[in-house]
XYZ file of C-alpha atoms in Angstrom:
543
model
C 0.000 0.000 0.000
C 2.795 2.369 0.913
C 4.680 1.335 -2.169
C 1.731 2.244 -4.346
C 1.407 5.661 -2.751
C 5.089 6.381 -3.161
C 4.923 5.423 -6.816
C 1.936 7.706 -7.312
C 3.803 10.574 -5.610
C 6.813 9.888 -7.814
C 4.643 9.959 -10.931
C 2.976 13.186 -9.806
C 6.393 14.692 -9.148
C 7.615 13.656 -12.614
C 4.524 15.158 -14.164
C 5.131 18.403 -12.339
C 8.777 18.397 -13.449
C 7.734 17.628 -17.004
C 5.192 20.435 -16.985
C 7.761 22.808 -15.502
C 10.345 21.764 -18.070
C 7.761 22.253 -20.775
C 7.060 25.828 -19.646
C 10.774 26.546 -19.365
C 11.253 25.192 -22.872
C 8.482 27.403 -24.249
C 9.874 30.418 -22.387
C 13.352 29.764 -23.798
C 12.009 29.400 -27.330
C 9.980 32.584 -26.975
C 12.997 34.512 -25.628
C 15.245 33.289 -28.450
C 12.542 34.041 -31.015
C 12.187 37.630 -29.832
C 15.950 38.221 -29.723
C 16.980 36.439 -32.918
C 13.972 36.824 -35.207
C 12.822 40.271 -34.082
C 15.739 41.975 -32.303
C 18.615 41.154 -34.648
C 16.806 42.161 -37.903
C 15.531 45.318 -36.216
C 19.069 46.207 -35.112
C 20.415 45.446 -38.582
C 17.750 47.556 -40.271
C 18.071 50.528 -37.938
C 21.867 50.608 -38.222
C 22.201 50.122 -41.982
C 23.412 53.045 -44.145
C 20.753 54.636 -46.352
C 21.899 54.596 -49.976
C 19.808 55.673 -52.953
C 20.169 53.538 -56.059
C 22.487 55.036 -58.687
C 23.236 54.197 -62.349
C 26.826 53.356 -61.466
C 27.644 51.187 -64.485
C 26.106 53.713 -66.912
C 28.083 56.565 -65.369
C 31.336 54.620 -65.603
C 30.632 54.015 -69.304
C 30.101 57.730 -70.090
C 33.656 58.249 -71.316
C 33.654 55.108 -73.487
C 31.712 56.790 -76.271
C 33.653 59.698 -77.865
C 32.071 63.125 -78.056
C 30.667 64.018 -81.475
C 30.191 67.686 -82.394
C 28.313 68.695 -85.511
C 28.952 72.050 -87.212
C 27.773 73.534 -90.503
C 30.346 75.312 -92.653
C 29.322 77.428 -95.634
C 31.391 78.013 -98.780
C 29.793 81.008 -100.496
C 30.410 82.978 -103.705
C 32.963 80.403 -104.879
C 32.771 78.867 -108.354
C 31.286 75.376 -108.442
C 34.423 73.507 -109.547
C 36.673 75.218 -107.032
C 34.097 74.879 -104.240
C 33.670 71.160 -104.948
C 37.436 70.658 -104.756
C 37.730 72.579 -101.459
C 34.779 70.755 -99.890
C 36.055 67.312 -100.944
C 39.497 68.023 -99.492
C 37.996 69.320 -96.224
C 35.616 66.341 -95.991
C 38.474 63.935 -96.530
C 40.499 65.570 -93.759
C 37.720 65.937 -91.208
C 36.352 62.484 -91.996
C 39.277 61.126 -89.991
C 38.319 63.129 -86.889
C 36.773 61.440 -83.848
C 35.401 64.769 -82.611
C 34.156 66.879 -85.496
C 31.279 66.106 -87.804
C 31.300 68.926 -90.352
C 28.492 69.532 -92.832
C 29.468 71.727 -95.779
C 27.022 73.986 -97.624
C 27.860 75.574 -100.970
C 26.074 78.419 -102.735
C 27.517 80.604 -105.471
C 24.626 82.351 -107.195
C 23.691 85.431 -105.187
C 21.616 88.230 -106.652
C 23.545 91.472 -107.123
C 26.762 89.843 -105.851
C 28.676 91.290 -108.788
C 27.416 94.801 -108.163
C 28.754 95.291 -104.634
C 32.013 97.166 -104.308
C 33.204 96.309 -100.802
C 33.659 93.001 -98.946
C 31.479 94.295 -96.096
C 28.641 94.913 -98.557
C 29.066 91.420 -100.018
C 28.959 89.927 -96.546
C 25.784 91.838 -95.681
C 24.185 90.784 -98.983
C 24.910 87.101 -98.470
C 23.838 87.079 -94.813
C 20.441 88.462 -95.871
C 19.872 85.395 -98.054
C 21.593 82.793 -95.890
C 20.878 82.859 -92.171
C 23.753 81.479 -90.111
C 22.648 79.988 -86.803
C 24.606 79.709 -83.553
C 27.851 77.818 -84.054
C 27.808 77.933 -87.850
C 30.528 79.588 -89.927
C 30.957 80.613 -93.553
C 33.787 81.429 -95.955
C 32.954 84.113 -98.519
C 35.193 84.673 -101.529
C 36.310 88.225 -102.337
C 38.853 88.238 -105.192
C 40.469 91.566 -104.363
C 41.322 90.680 -100.780
C 44.812 91.620 -99.677
C 45.153 88.843 -97.092
C 44.530 85.211 -97.916
C 41.879 85.037 -95.177
C 40.232 87.917 -93.298
C 38.115 86.836 -90.302
C 35.311 89.283 -89.527
C 33.543 89.986 -86.261
C 30.509 87.964 -87.367
C 30.260 84.253 -88.273
C 32.177 84.751 -91.509
C 35.618 84.978 -93.023
C 36.522 86.512 -96.366
C 38.864 84.447 -98.529
C 40.928 85.313 -101.581
C 40.401 83.493 -104.869
C 43.643 81.540 -104.442
C 43.028 80.500 -100.815
C 43.727 76.777 -100.442
C 41.712 74.202 -98.533
C 44.739 73.736 -96.308
C 44.554 77.393 -95.266
C 40.803 77.123 -94.615
C 41.376 74.036 -92.501
C 44.058 75.910 -90.575
C 41.600 78.737 -89.882
C 38.925 76.282 -88.747
C 41.235 74.342 -86.442
C 42.994 77.361 -84.950
C 40.263 79.982 -84.659
C 36.800 78.458 -84.996
C 37.000 74.877 -83.732
C 40.136 75.351 -81.627
C 40.911 71.669 -82.138
C 44.146 71.639 -80.173
C 42.535 73.048 -77.038
C 39.527 70.728 -77.348
C 41.836 67.703 -77.603
C 43.643 68.890 -74.495
C 40.330 69.131 -72.625
C 39.298 65.638 -73.727
C 42.730 64.065 -73.146
C 42.691 61.227 -70.601
C 46.433 61.426 -70.106
C 47.171 63.929 -67.339
C 50.358 65.005 -69.122
C 48.371 66.065 -72.210
C 45.223 67.340 -70.555
C 44.532 71.054 -70.339
C 44.824 72.410 -66.803
C 41.829 74.733 -66.916
C 38.738 75.013 -64.780
C 35.240 74.871 -66.153
C 33.456 78.262 -66.270
C 31.639 78.847 -62.999
C 27.938 79.651 -62.696
C 28.492 82.976 -60.918
C 31.327 85.475 -60.786
C 31.796 88.440 -58.488
C 33.800 90.997 -60.486
C 35.207 93.687 -58.194
C 36.943 96.797 -59.553
C 39.161 98.254 -56.818
C 40.954 101.598 -57.015
C 43.947 101.773 -54.679
C 45.236 105.169 -53.588
C 48.121 104.396 -51.204
C 48.918 108.075 -50.462
C 45.688 110.093 -50.247
C 47.653 112.690 -48.313
C 49.562 113.699 -51.439
C 47.415 112.338 -54.313
C 43.943 113.771 -54.858
C 42.763 111.129 -57.331
C 39.682 111.942 -59.393
C 37.774 109.197 -61.203
C 34.128 108.214 -61.600
C 34.888 104.506 -61.483
C 31.240 103.440 -61.287
C 30.422 105.217 -64.530
C 33.513 103.771 -66.207
C 32.522 100.234 -65.210
C 28.937 100.742 -66.352
C 30.168 102.100 -69.686
C 32.893 99.591 -70.549
C 32.561 96.365 -68.559
C 28.813 95.935 -68.054
C 27.885 95.937 -71.776
C 30.584 93.374 -72.434
C 29.525 91.087 -69.570
C 25.883 91.369 -70.634
C 26.895 89.931 -74.010
C 28.674 86.908 -72.468
C 26.189 86.079 -69.713
C 24.753 82.945 -71.345
C 27.022 80.628 -69.354
C 27.738 82.657 -66.216
C 26.109 85.421 -64.219
C 28.294 88.389 -63.297
C 27.969 90.801 -60.389
C 29.884 94.077 -60.820
C 30.999 96.119 -57.815
C 33.460 98.967 -57.311
C 35.385 100.210 -54.297
C 38.122 102.632 -53.236
C 40.920 101.537 -50.908
C 43.483 103.773 -49.253
C 46.915 103.374 -47.692
C 47.708 100.036 -49.354
C 51.260 100.416 -50.702
C 53.059 97.889 -52.861
C 54.996 95.514 -50.659
C 57.691 94.964 -53.237
C 61.232 96.102 -53.815
C 61.384 99.009 -56.246
C 64.665 99.803 -57.926
C 65.392 103.388 -58.941
C 66.551 103.713 -62.537
C 68.056 106.901 -63.982
C 66.611 108.155 -67.283
C 66.321 111.261 -69.474
C 62.830 112.287 -68.362
C 61.970 115.523 -66.539
C 62.183 113.671 -63.221
C 65.510 112.086 -64.249
C 64.391 108.741 -62.831
C 61.734 106.057 -62.667
C 61.233 102.923 -60.557
C 61.545 99.389 -61.822
C 59.185 96.647 -60.610
C 60.491 93.191 -61.474
C 58.174 90.437 -62.695
C 59.323 88.203 -59.848
C 57.790 90.661 -57.355
C 54.313 90.628 -58.908
C 52.999 87.590 -56.928
C 54.064 89.261 -53.681
C 52.044 92.346 -54.581
C 48.906 90.237 -55.068
C 49.476 88.481 -51.746
C 49.911 91.819 -49.968
C 46.774 93.515 -51.262
C 44.462 90.506 -51.551
C 43.650 90.349 -47.841
C 42.440 93.977 -47.934
C 40.189 93.701 -50.979
C 37.393 91.787 -49.237
C 36.971 89.291 -52.087
C 36.933 86.335 -49.696
C 33.565 87.222 -48.189
C 31.547 86.117 -51.223
C 30.418 82.587 -52.068
C 30.748 83.395 -55.780
C 33.950 82.976 -57.768
C 35.810 86.303 -57.334
C 37.622 88.182 -60.088
C 39.678 91.189 -58.962
C 40.428 94.098 -61.277
C 42.704 96.529 -59.468
C 43.833 100.018 -60.488
C 46.874 101.157 -58.485
C 47.444 104.915 -58.488
C 51.157 105.436 -58.097
C 52.017 108.240 -55.647
C 54.379 110.867 -56.990
C 57.140 110.074 -54.489
C 57.760 106.758 -56.317
C 56.230 107.548 -59.715
C 56.483 106.439 -62.399
C 56.669 102.660 -61.807
C 57.335 100.388 -64.777
C 57.326 96.594 -64.933
C 60.611 94.970 -65.967
C 60.884 91.417 -67.290
C 63.465 88.796 -66.373
C 65.826 90.203 -69.018
C 65.778 93.549 -67.181
C 63.808 95.213 -69.970
C 60.736 97.407 -69.698
C 57.615 95.489 -70.631
C 55.788 98.548 -71.974
C 56.698 102.073 -72.961
C 53.228 103.362 -72.040
C 52.517 105.275 -68.868
C 50.047 102.562 -67.841
C 51.338 99.053 -67.081
C 49.313 95.998 -66.213
C 49.530 92.288 -65.536
C 47.133 89.445 -64.801
C 47.170 86.420 -62.533
C 44.972 83.588 -63.872
C 41.938 82.759 -61.709
C 42.648 85.775 -59.476
C 42.439 88.910 -61.614
C 44.526 91.735 -62.946
C 46.348 94.822 -61.734
C 46.814 98.068 -63.657
C 49.496 100.533 -62.582
C 48.284 104.056 -63.397
C 51.207 106.466 -63.252
C 50.578 110.214 -63.037
C 52.251 112.310 -65.696
C 55.738 113.701 -65.091
C 54.249 117.222 -65.114
C 51.983 116.368 -62.164
C 54.842 114.789 -60.240
C 57.123 117.763 -60.965
C 54.411 119.971 -59.482
C 54.461 117.754 -56.403
C 58.259 118.014 -56.172
C 58.013 121.803 -56.331
C 55.314 121.903 -53.616
C 55.652 118.683 -51.567
C 53.316 119.913 -48.826
C 50.348 120.311 -51.166
C 48.106 117.671 -52.689
C 48.247 117.224 -56.428
C 45.171 116.394 -58.470
C 45.352 113.319 -60.657
C 42.566 112.601 -63.149
C 42.555 108.922 -64.178
C 42.316 108.529 -67.946
C 39.185 106.396 -68.261
C 39.631 105.281 -71.857
C 43.257 104.192 -71.430
C 42.636 102.323 -68.162
C 39.372 100.668 -69.187
C 40.735 99.440 -72.513
C 43.442 97.570 -70.624
C 40.957 96.370 -68.001
C 38.578 95.056 -70.664
C 41.459 93.209 -72.294
C 42.396 91.706 -68.929
C 38.813 90.601 -68.351
C 38.711 88.886 -71.743
C 41.917 87.040 -70.896
C 40.668 86.015 -67.451
C 37.398 84.669 -68.851
C 39.361 82.944 -71.637
C 37.060 84.247 -74.360
C 39.429 86.099 -76.679
C 41.446 84.242 -79.297
C 44.958 85.639 -79.591
C 46.850 83.671 -82.216
C 48.776 84.759 -85.268
C 48.832 82.807 -88.520
C 50.598 83.698 -91.744
C 48.146 84.970 -94.337
C 45.306 85.267 -91.800
C 44.079 88.506 -90.271
C 41.214 89.289 -87.916
C 39.139 92.461 -88.073
C 39.671 94.744 -85.077
C 36.889 94.726 -82.501
C 34.998 98.002 -82.585
C 32.216 97.223 -80.124
C 32.059 96.400 -76.413
C 31.365 92.746 -77.139
C 33.436 89.782 -78.278
C 33.494 88.685 -81.880
C 30.480 86.481 -82.553
C 32.481 83.473 -83.770
C 34.885 84.000 -80.875
C 32.124 83.848 -78.274
C 30.469 80.828 -79.875
C 33.818 79.024 -79.942
C 34.024 79.827 -76.232
C 30.506 78.420 -75.706
C 31.434 75.229 -77.544
C 34.667 74.835 -75.633
C 32.906 75.556 -72.346
C 30.235 72.945 -73.081
C 32.952 70.366 -73.770
C 34.767 71.372 -70.582
C 31.567 71.143 -68.533
C 30.741 67.706 -69.974
C 34.253 66.410 -69.372
C 34.483 67.849 -65.865
C 31.029 66.555 -64.924
C 31.855 63.090 -66.251
C 35.088 62.966 -64.269
C 33.333 64.245 -61.134
C 30.539 61.668 -61.343
C 32.926 58.807 -62.047
C 35.174 59.814 -59.140
C 32.135 60.044 -56.875
C 30.838 56.621 -57.957
C 34.251 55.036 -57.306
C 34.347 56.659 -53.877
C 30.833 55.502 -52.969
C 31.510 51.956 -54.200
C 34.750 51.697 -52.234
C 33.372 53.143 -48.986
C 30.074 51.399 -48.327
C 29.246 53.302 -45.144
C 28.885 56.716 -46.838
C 25.261 57.866 -46.773
C 23.621 58.567 -50.158
C 20.480 60.520 -49.340
C 17.685 61.493 -51.707
C 19.176 64.915 -52.513
C 22.556 63.465 -53.480
C 20.939 60.696 -55.499
C 18.698 63.209 -57.277
C 21.678 65.467 -58.113
C 23.736 62.542 -59.470
C 20.877 61.199 -61.586
C 20.087 64.702 -62.848
C 23.717 65.374 -63.813
C 23.886 62.030 -65.634
C 20.683 62.697 -67.595
C 21.799 66.242 -68.485
C 25.164 64.995 -69.770
C 23.410 62.619 -72.164
C 21.149 65.431 -73.391
C 24.090 67.842 -73.773
C 26.028 65.288 -75.838
C 22.971 64.727 -77.986
C 22.549 68.474 -78.487
C 26.175 68.849 -79.611
C 25.747 65.959 -82.020
C 22.615 67.647 -83.437
C 24.264 71.061 -83.890
C 22.344 72.747 -81.048
C 25.114 74.810 -79.510
C 23.122 77.059 -77.159
C 21.040 74.164 -75.852
C 24.132 72.016 -75.338
C 25.889 74.830 -73.499
C 22.934 75.343 -71.154
C 22.483 71.620 -70.446
C 26.197 71.073 -69.861
C 26.321 73.961 -67.392
C 23.340 72.572 -65.450
C 24.967 69.133 -65.388
C 28.164 70.669 -64.042
C 26.290 72.494 -61.260
C 24.367 69.345 -60.281
C 27.547 67.231 -60.152
C 29.304 69.835 -57.997
C 26.341 69.918 -55.604
C 26.406 66.130 -55.312
C 30.162 65.892 -54.846
C 30.353 68.563 -52.158
C 27.137 67.663 -50.335
C 27.782 67.745 -46.580
C 25.703 64.606 -45.946
C 28.374 62.471 -47.643
C 30.590 63.156 -44.634
C 27.958 62.220 -42.042
C 29.326 58.694 -41.447
C 32.643 59.001 -43.223
C 34.467 58.582 -39.886
C 32.084 55.899 -38.575
C 33.012 52.740 -40.524
C 31.579 49.262 -39.936
C 34.492 48.272 -37.694
C 33.665 51.122 -35.317
C 29.993 50.264 -35.501
C 30.658 46.696 -34.361
C 33.071 47.905 -31.690
C 30.322 50.119 -30.248
C 27.347 47.762 -30.543
C 28.966 44.468 -29.476
C 29.435 45.574 -25.828
C 25.773 46.572 -25.801
C 24.401 43.333 -27.270
C 26.857 40.896 -25.704
C 25.107 40.873 -22.261
C 21.851 40.069 -24.054
C 23.388 37.306 -26.150
C 24.850 35.483 -23.098
C 21.372 34.502 -21.805
C 20.435 33.528 -25.347
C 23.379 31.142 -25.569
C 22.718 29.686 -22.092
C 19.020 29.358 -22.913
C 19.913 27.513 -26.078
C 22.099 25.129 -24.038
C 19.279 24.694 -21.527
C 16.804 23.964 -24.318
C 19.012 21.176 -25.616
C 19.236 19.669 -22.140
C 15.452 19.860 -21.680
C 14.779 18.232 -25.012
C 17.272 15.506 -24.180
C 15.642 15.001 -20.770
C 12.193 14.741 -22.344
C 13.397 12.088 -24.738
C 14.858 10.102 -21.833
C 11.613 10.405 -19.866
C 9.562 9.207 -22.801
C 11.924 6.316 -23.317
C 11.554 5.244 -19.647
C 7.768 5.414 -19.890
C 7.770 3.227 -22.933
C 10.006 0.663 -21.241
C 7.761 0.541 -18.166
């Protein structure tokens, strides 16, 4: 009887243990489920880096297809046989080019062409019948021309009756297409590539007048009116690519921080001062910090007029061969990407007056035309618009208006579009390589949108160039360049640049390790419980 009761108690105890083990098993499974199935994926999702999808492979293939640029060239007022020969020779030469796709147009029969008496009248007559669009160019024959080729300010060049196709090709490559410079821009080899920046979207052009000795020099100049008269009309004509802001300012007591060497001469003052070319960079460094150009977010261009005080006037620039650069009373020099400086010397008569009465101020009226002509030339050089090359038998008509030559500006637009496309392509490809190599850099929606936009605009700009749509291509290429710059310099790319995966694990492992220890022990306990249950079931079956 007692034995039976003890057996019953033992069975009840085993049942209780089994039930308890069962609950412990369920609790362990539930705990592991929450941690492994819910906790780990949640941690992984919340700690992953957000990266927008990008057309990486398409961007890397952008430079595989060469750039094709279509241009129409007219051959006008040339006899059919001679025109056919010239066109065939030009087609044969440019057919080998990977860049240019030239379409030649010939027309010789113009009404009243034989009645005109000047080449300008012939040009006007032809341009009334044939409309040349942006980027197009035409050669017009004028038998009595003194030069072999005379390039006008419009989209035309006058050629003599004996001008060869070789000379026309030389004019096209050197002046209109600027093939050498374009090849340098497109060159993949760093040794051959052209070290030039793409035109920026906005420029802040500041004209500064420096009067270092206002105590002795009473300088008179309406600089604002001079800028509005000379520079503004020019910049208005070239504002298709970039926007320009013009400002003027006067600065005082900013002397040249350079060594001036006194040189004896035969002038009334019996001397002048020599400024060596090697000292010019030091002058820029000395005055730059006082010009205030660093406070703008636009690309600054500085145009400085330095009024030489009579105690050191006149100052002339000397080259490395110890020779005066210019015989004029106004000297100037430029520093690429920074700006230009013009040294305006007062006349010897004014300075002799100062020497006779050193305690009195002398009035100095700045010669607007002389200074602004030099300043306008400097601005053209800084913006890289003007074409300054010399070729035997080729002459260009002098510019008589405050605007660049039409063919000159359109060559600049074409070159700028190519530069923008090339720069944007290189920027996007560099950015894609960076993002592929560093997986923990965030690519947010704004960056992804800018990259995709730049990529789409590049394709459209290339298509526009191939379809002879110069203005459209220039505009699209500039927008692509701006979008790529915004993407490359976006601050969000640096958000986790110094928080790589290794640091992430180093920070999170100490936090999750205490949680994972119970998980591991619970897993071990679950195995023991399952093993115990199997043993219990086996004993029951045997009994």
